[in-house]
Amino acid sequence: MAQPVLKWAGGKRQLLAALSRRFPTVYGRYHEPFLGGGAVFFDLEPEDGTVNDANPRLVNFYEQVKSRPEALIDRLRTFKDPESDPDPELAFAETTSRGTEVTNYYYQQRARFNRRPYGHEFDPLEEAALLAYLNRTCYNGLYRENADGGFNVPIGRYADPDWVQADRIREASRVLAGTSIHNRDFEYVLDRASAGDLVYFDPPYEPMSPTADFNEYSAEGFDRDDQERLLDVTSKLDAAGVHVVLSNSGVMYDRYCEAGLVVETEGATRAINSDADNRDEVAEIIATTVPADEQRGSTQAGLTEFSG
Ligand SMILES: C[S@@+](CC[C@H](N)C(=O)[O-])C[C@H]1O[C@@H](n2cnc3c(N)ncnc32)[C@H](O)[C@@H]1O
């Protein structure tokens, strides 16, 4: 059972066992169209299938992990402690492109990551290494972009951050070997899943309140129309004999029932609001098209807890 390499908003470590119980005992290929940190995918270690995410930087990271894990590990080993002095040999040794003063190595790497290296200079290995480094050294280990698409999380305080994670990268590479990686909208799965396959949808959660910014994973949001589109895709997959399991926030409970899914509330709670006075404990739901007698059930060995 492999572990995720990145920490990602909406990580599913608390729901692993509950999700596993709802999966069918037997299925063909496995598809995960909203991969994020991939807690479920890596724990499951499917032999073949597809993964996908709309975030191009995340998808590039997994492509590098899959195709050249040792080069990525070697590159990560050259990074320095986030609190050390900026490297005078690198771009942004003193100020960022916006003129902000670079005070340490972390902010220098963040400025390099934010120079939008998608033009002629784009180096996919460097881009992947920067994403992993920032993810492991930033505050809270979360990926967040501002309206301009810049990664804007401040430095974290860790006694001994491990940004290389050589073993996890090697394991993740092994698990990704039989899986194709896509950078599209989730609807791609209609072309890729066939009867008997399993699709697990973990979309950005529908917010519990208008102030909850729970679905801001990247500059593109995921709105109510997207949630409806997801239900439409689910019903098409169901009609084609594909098993579907979905997770979402409790706010979707009635809508998912109305759509004919079997919906259960999970005890797992999460703080959806960073405002301490407004920290709601919110039930999550798991919905499925898998008939109860075809589910693995609780006797099946549960998926492991994510430990890091
Ligand atoms: C809830 S997160 C997935 C969390 C993941 N299960 C984990 O354990 O870390 C949702 C992901 O959906 C991606 N996303 C947003 N809109 C999308 C779309 N239209 N199609 C595919 N992926 C999308 C986001 O980039 C984000 O990584």
CSV table of N, CA, C and O in Angstrom, one decimal, residues 25 36 87 97 99 160 186 190 213 237 241 292:
chain,number,residue,atom,x,y,z
A,25,THR,N,-16.6,-5.9,-4.8
A,25,THR,CA,-15.6,-6.9,-4.6
A,25,THR,C,-14.8,-7.2,-5.8
A,25,THR,O,-13.6,-7.4,-5.8
A,36,GLY,N,-6.0,14.8,-7.2
A,36,GLY,CA,-5.4,15.6,-6.1
A,36,GLY,C,-4.2,14.8,-5.6
A,36,GLY,O,-3.3,14.4,-6.3
A,87,ASP,N,20.0,31.4,-2.9
A,87,ASP,CA,21.1,31.0,-3.7
A,87,ASP,C,21.5,32.1,-4.7
A,87,ASP,O,20.7,32.4,-5.6
A,97,SER,N,9.8,38.8,-9.3
A,97,SER,CA,9.5,39.6,-10.5
A,97,SER,C,8.5,40.7,-10.2
A,97,SER,O,8.4,41.7,-10.9
A,99,GLY,N,9.0,42.6,-7.5
A,99,GLY,CA,9.8,43.5,-6.7
A,99,GLY,C,9.8,43.2,-5.2
A,99,GLY,O,10.4,44.0,-4.4
A,160,ASP,N,12.4,19.5,10.8
A,160,ASP,CA,13.3,18.8,9.9
A,160,ASP,C,12.5,18.3,8.7
A,160,ASP,O,12.2,17.1,8.5
A,186,PHE,N,-13.1,16.2,-16.0
A,186,PHE,CA,-13.5,14.8,-15.5
A,186,PHE,C,-14.3,14.0,-16.5
A,186,PHE,O,-14.3,12.7,-16.4
A,190,LEU,N,-15.8,9.2,-19.5
A,190,LEU,CA,-16.9,8.6,-20.4
A,190,LEU,C,-16.3,7.8,-21.5
A,190,LEU,O,-16.9,6.8,-21.9
A,213,ASP,N,-14.6,28.6,1.2
A,213,ASP,CA,-13.9,28.6,-0.1
A,213,ASP,C,-13.3,27.2,-0.3
A,213,ASP,O,-12.1,27.1,-0.8
A,237,LEU,N,-22.5,6.6,-16.8
A,237,LEU,CA,-21.6,5.5,-16.5
A,237,LEU,C,-22.4,4.3,-15.9
A,237,LEU,O,-22.2,3.2,-16.3
A,241,GLY,N,-23.0,0.3,-17.2
A,241,GLY,CA,-22.5,-0.9,-16.4
A,241,GLY,C,-21.2,-0.6,-15.7
A,241,GLY,O,-20.5,-1.5,-15.2
A,292,ALA,N,-25.6,-3.2,-2.6
A,292,ALA,CA,-25.1,-3.6,-1.3
A,292,ALA,C,-24.4,-5.0,-1.3
A,292,ALA,O,-23.4,-5.2,-0.7
